One Martini backbone bead per residue (centre of mass of N, CA, C, O) as a GRO file, in nm:
protein
  181
    1MET     BB    1  22.175  -8.196  10.219
    2GLN     BB    2  22.017  -8.152  10.486
    3VAL     BB    3  21.794  -8.324  10.666
    4ARG     BB    4  21.594  -8.099  10.726
    5ALA     BB    5  21.570  -8.000  10.436
    6GLN     BB    6  21.471  -8.270  10.319
    7LEU     BB    7  21.213  -8.283  10.485
    8LEU     BB    8  21.084  -8.021  10.393
    9GLN     BB    9  21.085  -8.100  10.093
   10ALA     BB   10  20.912  -8.352  10.121
   11ALA     BB   11  20.666  -8.216  10.250
   12SER     BB   12  20.617  -8.019  10.013
   13ASP     BB   13  20.574  -8.233   9.793
   14ILE     BB   14  20.336  -8.383   9.923
   15ALA     BB   15  20.146  -8.142   9.964
   16THR     BB   16  20.137  -8.060   9.665
   17ASP     BB   17  20.045  -8.346   9.546
   18HIS     BB   18  19.823  -8.439   9.811
   19GLY     BB   19  19.830  -8.272  10.061
   20VAL     BB   20  19.835  -8.239  10.395
   21GLN     BB   21  19.709  -8.519  10.476
   22ALA     BB   22  19.970  -8.675  10.340
   23VAL     BB   23  20.142  -8.572  10.580
   24THR     BB   24  20.356  -8.804  10.705
   25LEU     BB   25  20.609  -8.936  10.865
   26ASP     BB   26  20.645  -9.178  10.682
   27ALA     BB   27  20.636  -9.032  10.405
   28VAL     BB   28  20.869  -8.835  10.457
   29ALA     BB   29  21.089  -9.034  10.520
   30GLU     BB   30  21.075  -9.187  10.252
   31ARG     BB   31  21.119  -8.947  10.060
   32ALA     BB   32  21.402  -8.861  10.210
   33GLY     BB   33  21.563  -9.126  10.305
   34VAL     BB   34  21.473  -9.179  10.609
   35THR     BB   35  21.418  -9.230  10.914
   36LYS     BB   36  21.189  -9.181  11.153
   37GLY     BB   37  21.390  -9.106  11.371
   38ALA     BB   38  21.529  -8.876  11.215
   39LEU     BB   39  21.278  -8.707  11.198
   40GLN     BB   40  21.216  -8.694  11.513
   41TYR     BB   41  21.468  -8.528  11.575
   42HIS     BB   42  21.340  -8.268  11.431
   43PHE     BB   43  21.028  -8.388  11.446
   44ALA     BB   44  20.784  -8.494  11.662
   45ASN     BB   45  20.560  -8.401  11.446
   46LYS     BB   46  20.353  -8.292  11.211
   47GLN     BB   47  20.306  -8.004  11.317
   48GLY     BB   48  20.612  -7.934  11.335
   49LEU     BB   49  20.664  -7.968  11.037
   50LEU     BB   50  20.453  -7.767  10.925
   51ASP     BB   51  20.549  -7.521  11.083
   52ALA     BB   52  20.834  -7.517  10.955
   53LEU     BB   53  20.740  -7.488  10.660
   54PHE     BB   54  20.575  -7.221  10.703
   55GLU     BB   55  20.799  -7.053  10.832
   56GLN     BB   56  20.997  -7.062  10.598
   57THR     BB   57  20.809  -6.929  10.394
   58LEU     BB   58  20.765  -6.661  10.550
   59GLU     BB   59  21.067  -6.584  10.564
   60ARG     BB   60  21.105  -6.567  10.260
   61PHE     BB   61  20.896  -6.352  10.210
   62GLU     BB   62  21.009  -6.131  10.396
   63SER     BB   63  21.287  -6.116  10.262
   64GLN     BB   64  21.179  -6.038   9.983
   65MET     BB   65  21.038  -5.778  10.071
   66GLU     BB   66  21.284  -5.630  10.186
   67THR     BB   67  21.459  -5.636   9.930
   68ARG     BB   68  21.252  -5.487   9.743
   69ILE     BB   69  21.231  -5.231   9.906
   70ALA     BB   70  21.539  -5.152   9.909
   71ALA     BB   71  21.551  -5.152   9.572
   72ASP     BB   72  21.354  -4.933   9.544
   73ARG     BB   73  21.326  -4.630   9.309
   74ASN     BB   74  21.053  -4.535   9.360
   75ASP     BB   75  20.790  -4.460   9.503
   76PRO     BB   76  20.800  -4.498   9.846
   77HIS     BB   77  20.486  -4.547   9.905
   78GLY     BB   78  20.483  -4.814   9.694
   79ALA     BB   79  20.697  -5.029   9.775
   80SER     BB   80  20.527  -5.239   9.933
   81ALA     BB   81  20.322  -5.303   9.710
   82ARG     BB   82  20.526  -5.397   9.498
   83ALA     BB   83  20.656  -5.617   9.667
   84TYR     BB   84  20.395  -5.776   9.703
   85LEU     BB   85  20.329  -5.832   9.417
   86HIS     BB   86  20.597  -5.989   9.342
   87SER     BB   87  20.602  -6.191   9.582
   88THR     BB   88  20.324  -6.320   9.509
   89ILE     BB   89  20.355  -6.371   9.165
   90ASP     BB   90  20.650  -6.486   9.157
   91GLU     BB   91  20.725  -6.794   9.021
   92THR     BB   92  21.057  -6.767   9.032
   93SER     BB   93  21.050  -6.735   9.337
   94PRO     BB   94  21.168  -6.897   9.607
   95ALA     BB   95  21.041  -6.714   9.829
   96ALA     BB   96  20.741  -6.779   9.754
   97SER     BB   97  20.679  -7.074   9.768
   98THR     BB   98  20.418  -7.147   9.611
   99ASN     BB   99  20.331  -7.432   9.690
  100VAL     BB  100  20.324  -7.383   9.994
  101LEU     BB  101  20.124  -7.148   9.987
  102ARG     BB  102  19.897  -7.312   9.877
  103VAL     BB  103  19.880  -7.503  10.115
  104LEU     BB  104  19.836  -7.289  10.327
  105VAL     BB  105  19.570  -7.171  10.218
  106ALA     BB  106  19.413  -7.432  10.225
  107ALA     BB  107  19.444  -7.467  10.534
  108MET     BB  108  19.315  -7.190  10.616
  109MET     BB  109  19.027  -7.258  10.504
  110THR     BB  110  18.988  -7.526  10.712
  111ASP     BB  111  19.175  -7.396  10.956
  112PRO     BB  112  19.151  -7.176  11.219
  113GLU     BB  113  19.430  -7.209  11.349
  114ILE     BB  114  19.603  -7.162  11.100
  115ARG     BB  115  19.485  -6.894  11.019
  116GLU     BB  116  19.568  -6.733  11.276
  117ARG     BB  117  19.874  -6.794  11.281
  118TYR     BB  118  19.931  -6.692  10.955
  119SER     BB  119  19.787  -6.408  10.931
  120ALA     BB  120  19.941  -6.222  11.117
  121PRO     BB  121  20.215  -6.187  10.956
  122MET     BB  122  20.072  -6.074  10.691
  123ARG     BB  123  19.960  -5.801  10.803
  124LYS     BB  124  20.225  -5.643  10.774
  125TRP     BB  125  20.184  -5.634  10.441
  126THR     BB  126  19.846  -5.555  10.429
  127ARG     BB  127  19.828  -5.303  10.554
  128PRO     BB  128  19.761  -4.995  10.564
  129ASP     BB  129  19.887  -4.707  10.479
  130PRO     BB  130  20.022  -4.403  10.627
  131LEU     BB  131  19.797  -4.234  10.449
  132PRO     BB  132  19.605  -4.094  10.274
  133LEU     BB  133  19.323  -4.242  10.185
  134GLU     BB  134  19.355  -4.252   9.870
  135GLN     BB  135  19.639  -4.380   9.871
  136ALA     BB  136  19.583  -4.623  10.054
  137ALA     BB  137  19.360  -4.741   9.870
  138ARG     BB  138  19.530  -4.785   9.616
  139LEU     BB  139  19.736  -4.981   9.750
  140MET     BB  140  19.521  -5.186   9.842
  141ILE     BB  141  19.426  -5.262   9.563
  142CYS     BB  142  19.701  -5.383   9.474
  143ARG     BB  143  19.705  -5.609   9.680
  144LEU     BB  144  19.431  -5.739   9.602
  145ALA     BB  145  19.513  -5.790   9.307
  146ALA     BB  146  19.743  -5.981   9.376
  147ASP     BB  147  19.570  -6.186   9.519
  148GLY     BB  148  19.378  -6.242   9.276
  149LEU     BB  149  19.602  -6.342   9.081
  150TRP     BB  150  19.703  -6.571   9.259
  151ILE     BB  151  19.435  -6.723   9.283
  152SER     BB  152  19.392  -6.758   8.985
  153ASP     BB  153  19.643  -6.930   8.946
  154LEU     BB  154  19.579  -7.150   9.153
  155LEU     BB  155  19.288  -7.225   9.013
  156GLY     BB  156  19.277  -7.165   8.694
  157TYR     BB  157  19.018  -6.968   8.590
  158GLN     BB  158  19.221  -6.807   8.422
  159ASP     BB  159  19.310  -6.756   8.069
  160LEU     BB  160  19.603  -6.611   8.053
  161SER     BB  161  19.804  -6.458   7.880
  162PRO     BB  162  20.122  -6.353   7.909
  163GLU     BB  163  20.047  -6.067   7.809
  164MET     BB  164  19.809  -6.009   7.996
  165ARG     BB  165  19.947  -6.050   8.263
  166ASP     BB  166  20.168  -5.840   8.225
  167GLU     BB  167  19.969  -5.600   8.197
  168VAL     BB  168  19.839  -5.625   8.469
  169VAL     BB  169  20.098  -5.577   8.629
  170ARG     BB  170  20.166  -5.300   8.510
  171GLN     BB  171  19.903  -5.163   8.613
  172ILE     BB  172  19.949  -5.208   8.909
  173GLU     BB  173  20.217  -5.060   8.926
  174ARG     BB  174  20.112  -4.782   8.839
  175MET     BB  175  19.924  -4.757   9.100
  176THR     BB  176  20.190  -4.718   9.299
  177ILE     BB  177  20.228  -4.441   9.159
  178ASP     BB  178  20.256  -4.117   9.246
  179LYS     BB  179  20.165  -3.847   9.050
  180ALA     BB  180  20.264  -3.613   9.263
  181SER     BB  181  20.587  -3.693   9.291
   0.00000   0.00000   0.00000
């Protein structure tokens, strides 16, 4: 593994285990098994490291979205909403980088600068579809439901059985398919 990738993984692990505030240059260098100088060769400061970590996560999310949209063979109007659903909630997808996204969302809740910087790229995938109002609203409901399911998983306040969770996802998927097509 390249040093830069090791550093990003170490930062991700620390942020996931202990929160963003625990991500220090010393802690990341120690976790990655490199010197602080080696870390600073790649990242001048903590903000640069976090920015790279969050950018990597967003790039993976975008790539996953594009791949899922291209592979979708259902109603084309709902492809983006279905891709968003699965890219958001798929715990097995490395592109979702779930743990890093959790850290990013937590940071967005408390830091207005981080919120502004990283909410803008996500708007590309969450804006209403250019469709008649009823269709656009139905697809927006699906995206909001995906966000709700993801936040529920994040906070652990719903104790859904795997069967119930799968059925919730199936019903959201059904809502993305236009019955008139």
